[in-house]
Coordinates of C-alpha atoms and ligand atoms in Angstrom, one line a residue:
X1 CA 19.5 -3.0 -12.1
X2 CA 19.0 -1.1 -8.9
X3 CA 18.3 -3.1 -5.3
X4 CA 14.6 -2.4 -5.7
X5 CA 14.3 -3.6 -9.3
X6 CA 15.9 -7.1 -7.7
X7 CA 13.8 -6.5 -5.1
X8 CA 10.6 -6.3 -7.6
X9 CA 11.7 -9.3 -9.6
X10 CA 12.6 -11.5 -6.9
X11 CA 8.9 -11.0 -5.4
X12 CA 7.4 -11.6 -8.7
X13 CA 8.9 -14.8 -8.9
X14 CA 8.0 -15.6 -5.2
X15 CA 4.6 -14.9 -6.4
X16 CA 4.6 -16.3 -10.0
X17 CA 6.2 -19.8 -7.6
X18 CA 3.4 -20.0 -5.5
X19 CA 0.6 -19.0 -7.8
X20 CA 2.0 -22.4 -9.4
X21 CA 2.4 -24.7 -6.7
X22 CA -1.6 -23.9 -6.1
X23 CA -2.4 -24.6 -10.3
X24 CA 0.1 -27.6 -9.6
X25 CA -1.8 -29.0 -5.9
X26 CA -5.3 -28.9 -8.3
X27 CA -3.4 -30.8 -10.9
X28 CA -3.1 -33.7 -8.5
X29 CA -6.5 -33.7 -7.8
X30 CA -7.2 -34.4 -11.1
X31 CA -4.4 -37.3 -11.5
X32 CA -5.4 -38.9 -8.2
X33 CA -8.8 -39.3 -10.1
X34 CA -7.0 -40.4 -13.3
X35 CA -5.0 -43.0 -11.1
X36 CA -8.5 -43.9 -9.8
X37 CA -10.4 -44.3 -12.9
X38 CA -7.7 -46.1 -14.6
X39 CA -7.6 -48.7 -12.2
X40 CA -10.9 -49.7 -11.7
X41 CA -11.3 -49.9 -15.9
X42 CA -7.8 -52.2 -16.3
X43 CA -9.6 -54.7 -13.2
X44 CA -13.2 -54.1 -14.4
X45 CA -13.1 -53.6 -17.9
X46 CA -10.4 -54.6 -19.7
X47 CA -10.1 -58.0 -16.9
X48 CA -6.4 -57.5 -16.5
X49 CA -5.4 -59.5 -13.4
X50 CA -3.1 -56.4 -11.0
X51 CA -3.1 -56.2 -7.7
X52 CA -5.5 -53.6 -7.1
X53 CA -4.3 -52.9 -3.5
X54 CA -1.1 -51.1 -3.9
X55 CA -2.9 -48.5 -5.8
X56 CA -5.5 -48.0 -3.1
X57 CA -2.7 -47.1 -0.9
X58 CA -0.5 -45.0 -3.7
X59 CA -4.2 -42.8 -3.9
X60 CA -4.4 -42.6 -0.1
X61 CA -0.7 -41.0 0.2
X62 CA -1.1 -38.7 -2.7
X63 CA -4.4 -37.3 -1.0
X64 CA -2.8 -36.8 2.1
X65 CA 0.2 -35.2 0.7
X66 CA -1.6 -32.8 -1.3
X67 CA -4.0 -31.7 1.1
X68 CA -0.9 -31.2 3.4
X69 CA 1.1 -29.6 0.1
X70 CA -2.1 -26.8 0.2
X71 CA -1.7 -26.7 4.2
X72 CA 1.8 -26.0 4.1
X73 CA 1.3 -23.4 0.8
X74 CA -0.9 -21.7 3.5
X75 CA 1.9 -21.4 5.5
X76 CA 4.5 -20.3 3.7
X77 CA 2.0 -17.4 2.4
X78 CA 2.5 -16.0 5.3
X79 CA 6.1 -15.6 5.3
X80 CA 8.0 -12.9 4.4
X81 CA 8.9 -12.8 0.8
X82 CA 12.4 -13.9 0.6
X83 CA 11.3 -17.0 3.2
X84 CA 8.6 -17.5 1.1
X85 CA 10.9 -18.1 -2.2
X86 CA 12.9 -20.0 -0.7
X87 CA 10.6 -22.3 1.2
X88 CA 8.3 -22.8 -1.9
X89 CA 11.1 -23.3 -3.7
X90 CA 12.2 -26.2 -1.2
X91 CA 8.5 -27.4 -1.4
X92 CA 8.1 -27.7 -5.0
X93 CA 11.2 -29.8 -5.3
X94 CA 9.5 -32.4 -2.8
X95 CA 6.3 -32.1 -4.5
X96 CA 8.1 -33.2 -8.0
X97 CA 10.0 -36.1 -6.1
X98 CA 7.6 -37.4 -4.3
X99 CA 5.6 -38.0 -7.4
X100 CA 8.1 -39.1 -9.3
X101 CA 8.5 -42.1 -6.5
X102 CA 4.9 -42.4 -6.4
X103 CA 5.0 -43.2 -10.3
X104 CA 7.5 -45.3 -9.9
X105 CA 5.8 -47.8 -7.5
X106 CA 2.9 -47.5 -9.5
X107 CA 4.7 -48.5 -12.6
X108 CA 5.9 -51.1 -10.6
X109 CA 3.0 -52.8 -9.2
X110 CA 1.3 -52.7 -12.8
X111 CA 4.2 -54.6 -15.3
X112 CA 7.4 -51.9 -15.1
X113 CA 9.1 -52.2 -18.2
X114 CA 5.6 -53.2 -20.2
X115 CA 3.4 -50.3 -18.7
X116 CA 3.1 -47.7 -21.5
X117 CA 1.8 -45.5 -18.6
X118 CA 5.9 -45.0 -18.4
X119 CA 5.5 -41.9 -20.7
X120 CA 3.9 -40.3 -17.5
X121 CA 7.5 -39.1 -16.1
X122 CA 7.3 -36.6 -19.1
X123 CA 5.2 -34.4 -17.4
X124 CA 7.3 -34.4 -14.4
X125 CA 10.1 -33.2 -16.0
X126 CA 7.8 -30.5 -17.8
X127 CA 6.2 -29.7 -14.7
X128 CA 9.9 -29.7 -13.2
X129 CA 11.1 -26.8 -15.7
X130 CA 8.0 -24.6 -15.1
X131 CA 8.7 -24.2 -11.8
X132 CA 12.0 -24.6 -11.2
X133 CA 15.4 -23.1 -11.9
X134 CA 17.6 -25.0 -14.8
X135 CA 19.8 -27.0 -12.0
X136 CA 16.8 -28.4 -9.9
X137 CA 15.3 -29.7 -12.7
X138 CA 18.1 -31.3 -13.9
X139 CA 18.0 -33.0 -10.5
X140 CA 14.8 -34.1 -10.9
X141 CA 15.7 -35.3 -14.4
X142 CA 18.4 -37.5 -12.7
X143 CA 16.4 -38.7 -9.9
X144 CA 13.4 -39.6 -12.7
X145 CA 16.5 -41.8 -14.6
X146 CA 17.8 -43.5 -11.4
X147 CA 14.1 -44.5 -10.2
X148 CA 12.8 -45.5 -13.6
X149 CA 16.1 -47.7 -14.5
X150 CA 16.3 -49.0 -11.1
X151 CA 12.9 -50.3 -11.0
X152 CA 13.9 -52.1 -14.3
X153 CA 17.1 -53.6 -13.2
X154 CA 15.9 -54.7 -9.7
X155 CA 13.1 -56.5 -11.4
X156 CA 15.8 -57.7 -14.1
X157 CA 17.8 -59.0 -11.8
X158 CA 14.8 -60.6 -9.6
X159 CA 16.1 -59.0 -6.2
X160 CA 12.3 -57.5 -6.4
X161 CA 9.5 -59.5 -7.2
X162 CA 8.2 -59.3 -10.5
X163 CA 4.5 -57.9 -11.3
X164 CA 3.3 -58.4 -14.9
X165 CA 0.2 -57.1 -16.7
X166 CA 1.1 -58.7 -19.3
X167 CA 2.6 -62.4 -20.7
X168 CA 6.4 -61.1 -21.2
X169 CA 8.0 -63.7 -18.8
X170 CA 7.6 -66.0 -21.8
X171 CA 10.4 -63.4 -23.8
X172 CA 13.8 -65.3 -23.7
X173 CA 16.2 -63.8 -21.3
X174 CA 19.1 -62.6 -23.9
X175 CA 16.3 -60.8 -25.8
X176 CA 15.5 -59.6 -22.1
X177 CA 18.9 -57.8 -21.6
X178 CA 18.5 -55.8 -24.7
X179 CA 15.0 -54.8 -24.6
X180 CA 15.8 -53.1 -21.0
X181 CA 19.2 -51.9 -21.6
X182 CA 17.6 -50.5 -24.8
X183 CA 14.4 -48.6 -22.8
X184 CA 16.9 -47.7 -20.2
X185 CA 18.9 -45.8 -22.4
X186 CA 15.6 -44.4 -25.1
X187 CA 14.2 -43.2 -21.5
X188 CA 17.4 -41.5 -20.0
X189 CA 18.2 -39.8 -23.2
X190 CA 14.8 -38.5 -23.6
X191 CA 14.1 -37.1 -20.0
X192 CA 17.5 -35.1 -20.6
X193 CA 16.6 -33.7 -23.8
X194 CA 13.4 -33.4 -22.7
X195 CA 14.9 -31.1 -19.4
X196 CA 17.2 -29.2 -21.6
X197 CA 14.6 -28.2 -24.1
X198 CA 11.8 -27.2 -21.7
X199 CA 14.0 -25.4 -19.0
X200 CA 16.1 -23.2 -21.9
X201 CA 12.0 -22.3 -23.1
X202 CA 11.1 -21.6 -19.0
X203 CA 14.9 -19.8 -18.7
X204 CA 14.6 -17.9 -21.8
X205 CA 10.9 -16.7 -20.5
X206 CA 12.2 -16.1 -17.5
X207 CA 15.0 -13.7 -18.6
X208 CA 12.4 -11.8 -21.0
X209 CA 9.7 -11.6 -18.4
X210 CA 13.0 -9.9 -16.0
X211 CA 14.1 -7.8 -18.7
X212 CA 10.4 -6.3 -19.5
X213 CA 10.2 -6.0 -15.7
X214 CA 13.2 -4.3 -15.5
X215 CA 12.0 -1.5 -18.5
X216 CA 9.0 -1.1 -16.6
X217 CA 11.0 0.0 -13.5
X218 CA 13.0 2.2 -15.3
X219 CA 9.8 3.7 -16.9
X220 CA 8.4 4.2 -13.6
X221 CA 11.6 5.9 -13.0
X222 CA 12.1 8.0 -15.6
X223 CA 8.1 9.0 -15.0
X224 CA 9.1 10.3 -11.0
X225 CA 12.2 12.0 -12.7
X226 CA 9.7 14.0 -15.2
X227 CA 7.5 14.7 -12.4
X228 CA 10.1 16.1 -10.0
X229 CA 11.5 18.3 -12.9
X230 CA 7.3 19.5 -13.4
X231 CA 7.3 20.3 -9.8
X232 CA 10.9 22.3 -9.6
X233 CA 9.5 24.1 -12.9
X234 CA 6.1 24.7 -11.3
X235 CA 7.6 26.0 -8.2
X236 CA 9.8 27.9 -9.5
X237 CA 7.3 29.7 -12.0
X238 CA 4.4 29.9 -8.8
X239 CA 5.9 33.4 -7.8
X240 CA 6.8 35.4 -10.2
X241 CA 3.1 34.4 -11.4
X242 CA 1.7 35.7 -7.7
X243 CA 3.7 38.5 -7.8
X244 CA 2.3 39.6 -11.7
X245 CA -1.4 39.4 -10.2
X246 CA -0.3 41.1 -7.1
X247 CA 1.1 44.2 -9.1
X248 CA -2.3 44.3 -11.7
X249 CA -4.5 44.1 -8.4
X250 CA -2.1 47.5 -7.0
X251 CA -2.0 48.7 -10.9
X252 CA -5.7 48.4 -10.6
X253 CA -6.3 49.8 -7.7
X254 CA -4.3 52.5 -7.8
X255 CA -2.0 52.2 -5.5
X256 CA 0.7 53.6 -7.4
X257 CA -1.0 57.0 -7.4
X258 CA -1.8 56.4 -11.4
X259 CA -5.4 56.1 -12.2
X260 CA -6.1 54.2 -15.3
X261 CA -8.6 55.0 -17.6
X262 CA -11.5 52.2 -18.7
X263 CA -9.9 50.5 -21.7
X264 CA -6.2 50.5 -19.5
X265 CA -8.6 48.6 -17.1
X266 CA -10.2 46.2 -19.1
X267 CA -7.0 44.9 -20.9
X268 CA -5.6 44.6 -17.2
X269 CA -8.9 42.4 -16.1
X270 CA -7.9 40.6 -18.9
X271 CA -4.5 39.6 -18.2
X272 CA -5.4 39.3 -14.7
X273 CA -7.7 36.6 -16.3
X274 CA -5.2 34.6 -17.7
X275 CA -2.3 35.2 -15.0
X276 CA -5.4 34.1 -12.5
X277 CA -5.7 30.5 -15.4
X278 CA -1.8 30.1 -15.4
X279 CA -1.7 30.4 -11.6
X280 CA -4.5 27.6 -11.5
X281 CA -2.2 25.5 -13.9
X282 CA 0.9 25.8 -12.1
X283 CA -0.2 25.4 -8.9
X284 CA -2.3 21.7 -10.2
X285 CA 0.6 20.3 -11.7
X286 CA 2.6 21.3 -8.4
X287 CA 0.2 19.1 -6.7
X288 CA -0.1 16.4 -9.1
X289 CA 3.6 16.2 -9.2
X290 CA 3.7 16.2 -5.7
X291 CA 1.3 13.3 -5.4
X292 CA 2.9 11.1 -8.0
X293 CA 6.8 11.8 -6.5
X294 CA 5.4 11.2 -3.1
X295 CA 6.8 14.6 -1.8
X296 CA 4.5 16.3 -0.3
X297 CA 2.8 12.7 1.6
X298 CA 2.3 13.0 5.0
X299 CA 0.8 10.6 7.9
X300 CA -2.8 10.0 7.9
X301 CA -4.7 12.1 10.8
X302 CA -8.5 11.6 12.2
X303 CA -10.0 14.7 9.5
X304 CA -13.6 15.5 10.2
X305 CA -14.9 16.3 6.7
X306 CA -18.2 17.9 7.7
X307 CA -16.6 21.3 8.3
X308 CA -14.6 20.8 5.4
X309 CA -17.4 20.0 2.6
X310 CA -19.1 23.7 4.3
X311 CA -15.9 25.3 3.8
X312 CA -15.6 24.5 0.3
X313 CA -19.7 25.0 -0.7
X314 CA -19.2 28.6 1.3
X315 CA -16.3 29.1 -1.0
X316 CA -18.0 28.3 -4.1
X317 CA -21.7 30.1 -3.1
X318 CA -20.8 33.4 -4.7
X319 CA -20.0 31.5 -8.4
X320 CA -22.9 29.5 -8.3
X321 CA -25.1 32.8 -7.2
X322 CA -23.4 34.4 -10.0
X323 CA -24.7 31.9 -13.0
X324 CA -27.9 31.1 -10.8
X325 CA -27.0 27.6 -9.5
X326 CA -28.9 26.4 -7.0
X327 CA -26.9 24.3 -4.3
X328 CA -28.7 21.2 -2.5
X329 CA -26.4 19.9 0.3
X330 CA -27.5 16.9 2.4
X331 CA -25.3 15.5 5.1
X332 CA -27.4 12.3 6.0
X333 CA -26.0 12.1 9.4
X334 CA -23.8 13.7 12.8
X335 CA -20.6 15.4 11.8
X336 CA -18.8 12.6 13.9
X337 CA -20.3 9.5 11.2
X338 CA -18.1 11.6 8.4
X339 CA -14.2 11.3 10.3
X340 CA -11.8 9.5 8.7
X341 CA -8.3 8.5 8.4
X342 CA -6.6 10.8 5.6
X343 CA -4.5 14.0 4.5
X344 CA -6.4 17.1 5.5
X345 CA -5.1 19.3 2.5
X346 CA -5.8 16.4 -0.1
X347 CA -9.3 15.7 1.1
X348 CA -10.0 19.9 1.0
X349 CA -8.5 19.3 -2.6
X350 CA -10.9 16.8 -3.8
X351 CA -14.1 18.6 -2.4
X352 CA -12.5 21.5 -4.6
X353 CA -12.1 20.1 -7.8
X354 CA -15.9 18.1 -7.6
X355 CA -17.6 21.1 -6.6
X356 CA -16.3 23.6 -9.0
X357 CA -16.8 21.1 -11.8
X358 CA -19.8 21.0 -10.8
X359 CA -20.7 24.3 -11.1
X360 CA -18.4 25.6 -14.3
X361 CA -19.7 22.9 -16.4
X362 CA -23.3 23.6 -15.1
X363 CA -25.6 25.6 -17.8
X364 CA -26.8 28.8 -16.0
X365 CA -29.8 28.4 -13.3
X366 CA -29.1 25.4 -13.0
X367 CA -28.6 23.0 -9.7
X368 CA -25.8 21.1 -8.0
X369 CA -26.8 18.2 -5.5
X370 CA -24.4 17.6 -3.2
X371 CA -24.7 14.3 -0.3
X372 CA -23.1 13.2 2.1
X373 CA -23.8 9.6 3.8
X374 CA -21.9 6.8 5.6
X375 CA -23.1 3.2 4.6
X376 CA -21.4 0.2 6.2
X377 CA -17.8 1.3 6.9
X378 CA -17.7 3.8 3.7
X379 CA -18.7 7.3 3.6
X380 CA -20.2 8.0 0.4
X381 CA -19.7 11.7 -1.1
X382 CA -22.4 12.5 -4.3
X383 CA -22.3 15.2 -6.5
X384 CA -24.5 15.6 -9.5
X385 CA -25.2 18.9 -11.5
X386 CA -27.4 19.2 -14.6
X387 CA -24.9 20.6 -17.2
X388 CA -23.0 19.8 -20.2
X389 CA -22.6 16.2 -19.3
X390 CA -19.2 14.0 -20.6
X391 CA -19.4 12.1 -24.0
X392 CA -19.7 8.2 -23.2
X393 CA -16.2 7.4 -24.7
X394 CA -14.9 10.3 -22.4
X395 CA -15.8 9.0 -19.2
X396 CA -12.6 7.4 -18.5
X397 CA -9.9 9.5 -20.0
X398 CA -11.1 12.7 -18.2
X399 CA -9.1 11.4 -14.9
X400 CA -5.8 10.8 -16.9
X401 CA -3.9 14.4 -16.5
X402 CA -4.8 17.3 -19.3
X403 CA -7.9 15.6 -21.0
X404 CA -10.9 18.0 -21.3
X405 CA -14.0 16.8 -23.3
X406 CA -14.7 18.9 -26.8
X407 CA -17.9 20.2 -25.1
X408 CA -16.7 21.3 -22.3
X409 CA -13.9 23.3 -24.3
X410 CA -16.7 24.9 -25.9
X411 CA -18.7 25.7 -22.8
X412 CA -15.6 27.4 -20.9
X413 CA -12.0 28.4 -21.6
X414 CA -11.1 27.9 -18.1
X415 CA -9.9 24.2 -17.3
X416 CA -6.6 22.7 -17.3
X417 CA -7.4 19.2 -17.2
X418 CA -5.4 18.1 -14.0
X419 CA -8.0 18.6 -11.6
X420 CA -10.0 15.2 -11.7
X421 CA -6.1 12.8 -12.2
X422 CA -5.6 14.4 -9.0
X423 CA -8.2 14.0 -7.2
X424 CA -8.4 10.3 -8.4
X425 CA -4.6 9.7 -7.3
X426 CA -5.8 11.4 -3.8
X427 CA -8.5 9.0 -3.2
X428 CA -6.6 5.7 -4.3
X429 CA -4.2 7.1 -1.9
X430 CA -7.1 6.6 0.4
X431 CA -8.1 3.5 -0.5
X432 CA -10.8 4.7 -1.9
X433 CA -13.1 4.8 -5.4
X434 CA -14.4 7.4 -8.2
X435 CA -17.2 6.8 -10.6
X436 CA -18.9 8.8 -12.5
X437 CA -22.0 8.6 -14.5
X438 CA -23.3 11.3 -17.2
X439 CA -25.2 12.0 -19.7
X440 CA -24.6 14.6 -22.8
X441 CA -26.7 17.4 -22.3
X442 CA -28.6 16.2 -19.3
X443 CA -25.7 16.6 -16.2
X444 CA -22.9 14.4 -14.2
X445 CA -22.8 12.5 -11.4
X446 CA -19.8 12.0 -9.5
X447 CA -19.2 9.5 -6.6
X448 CA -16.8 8.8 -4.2
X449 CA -16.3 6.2 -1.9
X450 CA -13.8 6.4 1.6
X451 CA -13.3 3.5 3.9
X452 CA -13.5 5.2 7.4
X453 CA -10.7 3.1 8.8
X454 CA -7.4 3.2 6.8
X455 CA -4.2 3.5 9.3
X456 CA -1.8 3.8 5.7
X457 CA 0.7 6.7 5.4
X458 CA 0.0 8.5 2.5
Ligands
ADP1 P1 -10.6 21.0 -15.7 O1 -9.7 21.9 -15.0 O2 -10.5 21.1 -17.2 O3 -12.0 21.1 -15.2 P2 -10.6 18.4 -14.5 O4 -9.4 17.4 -14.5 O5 -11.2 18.8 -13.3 O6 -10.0 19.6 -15.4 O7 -11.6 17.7 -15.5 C1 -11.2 17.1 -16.7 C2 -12.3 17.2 -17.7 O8 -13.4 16.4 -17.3 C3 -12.9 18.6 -17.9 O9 -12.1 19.4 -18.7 C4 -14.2 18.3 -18.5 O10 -14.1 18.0 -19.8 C5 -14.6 17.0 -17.8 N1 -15.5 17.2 -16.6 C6 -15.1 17.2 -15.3 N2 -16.2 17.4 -14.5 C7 -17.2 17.6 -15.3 C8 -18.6 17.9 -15.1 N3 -19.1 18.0 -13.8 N4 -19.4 18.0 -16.1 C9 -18.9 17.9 -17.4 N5 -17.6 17.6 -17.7 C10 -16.8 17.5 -16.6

């Protein structure tokens, strides 16, 4: 495993630890209330003479202790994450002990040995091997053993007085020696097996839930390897690709003191077609490769995005006047309300890839809507056109990377299907959010949201 892999699973356990210790602070709640409950029915109900004040106290302690538990939990979130471990770690071992006491003076003060509420450590050591490592629960284990025995010999041996619930002081006292001896050893013997069995489950878990963690990270590897070989590929196939359209546009031209005839010239508009689609190609999956590697990130700067979005619409004016589109821009607001933390180039990328969706999937004389508006601390960027619309079970796949919807195959050769998985990646890099709604036949709607203020790195 490499140091960030240990890295990963050591955090996931810090987390998995505390996520825990909070399921296990609400479990108390709800024995502190059992403890409660139980009481008052053995006095009230079922008239058995205990003395009820000892219990009143044992409550009191536990709902200190776990309010200070969730206090301290508090705390150590704030740590940094090998502290954290290490300090939860420490706490859950009191946690377990403390109760284990707490049991034990409960048992005491309601008949020891005769109390079937004895079983009650069981959970304990369960408890014990969910959260901790194989050693510390066997220390719990032990500590359950010495406090559970020790009650019953103490009491044996009358150097503590003697509380019963029940009439067993009338049992003669050979018979008495047995019967603990016997529980003694029934009770150690089962709180071990018990440990061994439930912490070789928790370890075995453990080491499964490391090993899939570990595949994972090797996935994520292997994905930034792919991605750095696309990006070496693209790069390296980005220039010969310029220079081929750069030679039809002088062939075409002609610059090379050769003038073609008609048909020459339209077999040459239609390579430059393609070159002109393979160009678009390459140069997406340099960027998406980019994005995903983390090569090309940069620091966020203040971008005004006004001037931007009018850029881009300029850009794309003579397209739409070609098929007819209308374009309706509103910018609800002062170019100032629309600047934001983020990556110049990315942002210009996104308004790129939403507009000329907009208007290559649009049917001709049609209209694209375009607003811009800033609510709360978000700045909200609509675009909706009136095309082909995006099949309902589509919606979702077209931002993973080459998915193109069957109608919009039909409607237009040109498309690659990278356009939108980058533009997504770009905005969560931004903190940001992409919806979309559509309707077959009737148009699409994309939003996006930025939060104004984001001082990540990209
Ligand atoms: P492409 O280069 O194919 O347009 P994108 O990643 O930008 O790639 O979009 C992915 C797919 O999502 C498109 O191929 C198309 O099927 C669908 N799509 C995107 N925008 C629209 C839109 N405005 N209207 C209809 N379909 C759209």
């Amino acid at each position: 495993m490499t140091l960030t892999n240990n890295l990963k699973s050591f955090e996931i356990r810090a987390f998995e630890l505390l996520d825990r210790l909070k399921w296990f602070n609400r479990l108390r709640w709800l024995a502190i209330i059992g403890i409660f409950v139980v009481t008052e029915f053995v006095v009230l109900g079922l008239k058995i003479k205990i003395v009820k004040f000892p219990f009143y106290i044992c409550i009191l302690v536990l709902i200190i202790a776990n309010i200070s538990y969730s206090l301290v939990l508090k705390v150590i979130n704030k740590l940094d994450i090998q502290t954290r471990l290490n300090k939860a770690t420490i706490l859950a071992n009191f946690q377990i002990a403390f109760d284990l006491l707490i049991l034990t003076i409960l048992l005491y003060y309601s008949g020891g040995i005769d109390n079937p509420f004895s079983y009650y450590y069981v959970f304990h050591i369960v408890i014990a091997s969910m959260l901790l490592k194989s050693s510390h629960c066997y220390f719990q284990t032990f500590l359950a053993s010495i406090l559970y025995s020790g009650l019953l010999l103490l009491q044996y041996n009358s150097l503590i007085p003697k509380y019963y619930i029940f009439e067993t002081n009338l049992i003669p006292s050979n018979y008495e020696l047995i019967r603990i001896s016997g529980t003694i050893v029934a009770f150690v013997s089962t709180m071990f097996i018990l440990a061994y069995i439930t912490s070789s489950i928790s370890e075995r878990l453990r080491i499964k839930e490391n090993l899939l963690l570990e595949t994972n990270m090797k996935l994520v590897d292997l994905d930034v390897k792919k991605s750095e070989f696309v990006m070496m590929a693209a790069h390296e196939l980005k220039s010969p690709l310029a220079t081929i359209q750069f030679m039809l546009k002088t062939l075409k031209g002609g610059y090379i003191g050769v003038n073609l005839d008609e048909k020459v010239i339209e077999q040459v508009n239609k390579i430059e077609t393609r070159i002109s689609m393979l160009l678009k190609l390459v140069t997406d999956l340099l960027d998406l490769s980019k994005i995903k590697t983390g090569f090309g990130n940069r620091e966020f700067k203040k971008v005004s995005l006004v001037p931007k979005l009018q850029k881009t619409i300029e850009f794309f004016n003579s397209q739409a006047k070609e098929m007819n589109i209308k374009m309706d821009v509103n910018i609800l607001g002062d170019e100032s309300d629309f600047i934001i933390d983020g990556d110049d180039e990315y942002l210009s990328n996104v308004f790129n890839n939403i507009i000329s969706n907009a208007i290559k999937y649009s049917y001709k004389e049609g209209k694209v809507e375009i607003i811009l508006k800033k609510e709360n601390n978000e700045i909200i960027f609509i675009c909706k056109d009136y095309g082909i619309g995006i099949p309902e079970k589509d919606l979702n796949l077209i931002f993973e990377e080459f998915h193109r919807t069957s109608i919009s195959k039909k409607h237009t050769q040109f498309g690659s299907g990278v356009g939108l998985a980058i533009t997504k990646k770009i905005i969560e890099l931004h903190n940001g959010s992409i919806t979309v709604n559509s309707e077959v036949g009737k148009g699409s709607e994309f939003i996006i949201k930025l939060p104004i203020n984001k001082k990540n790195m990209v």
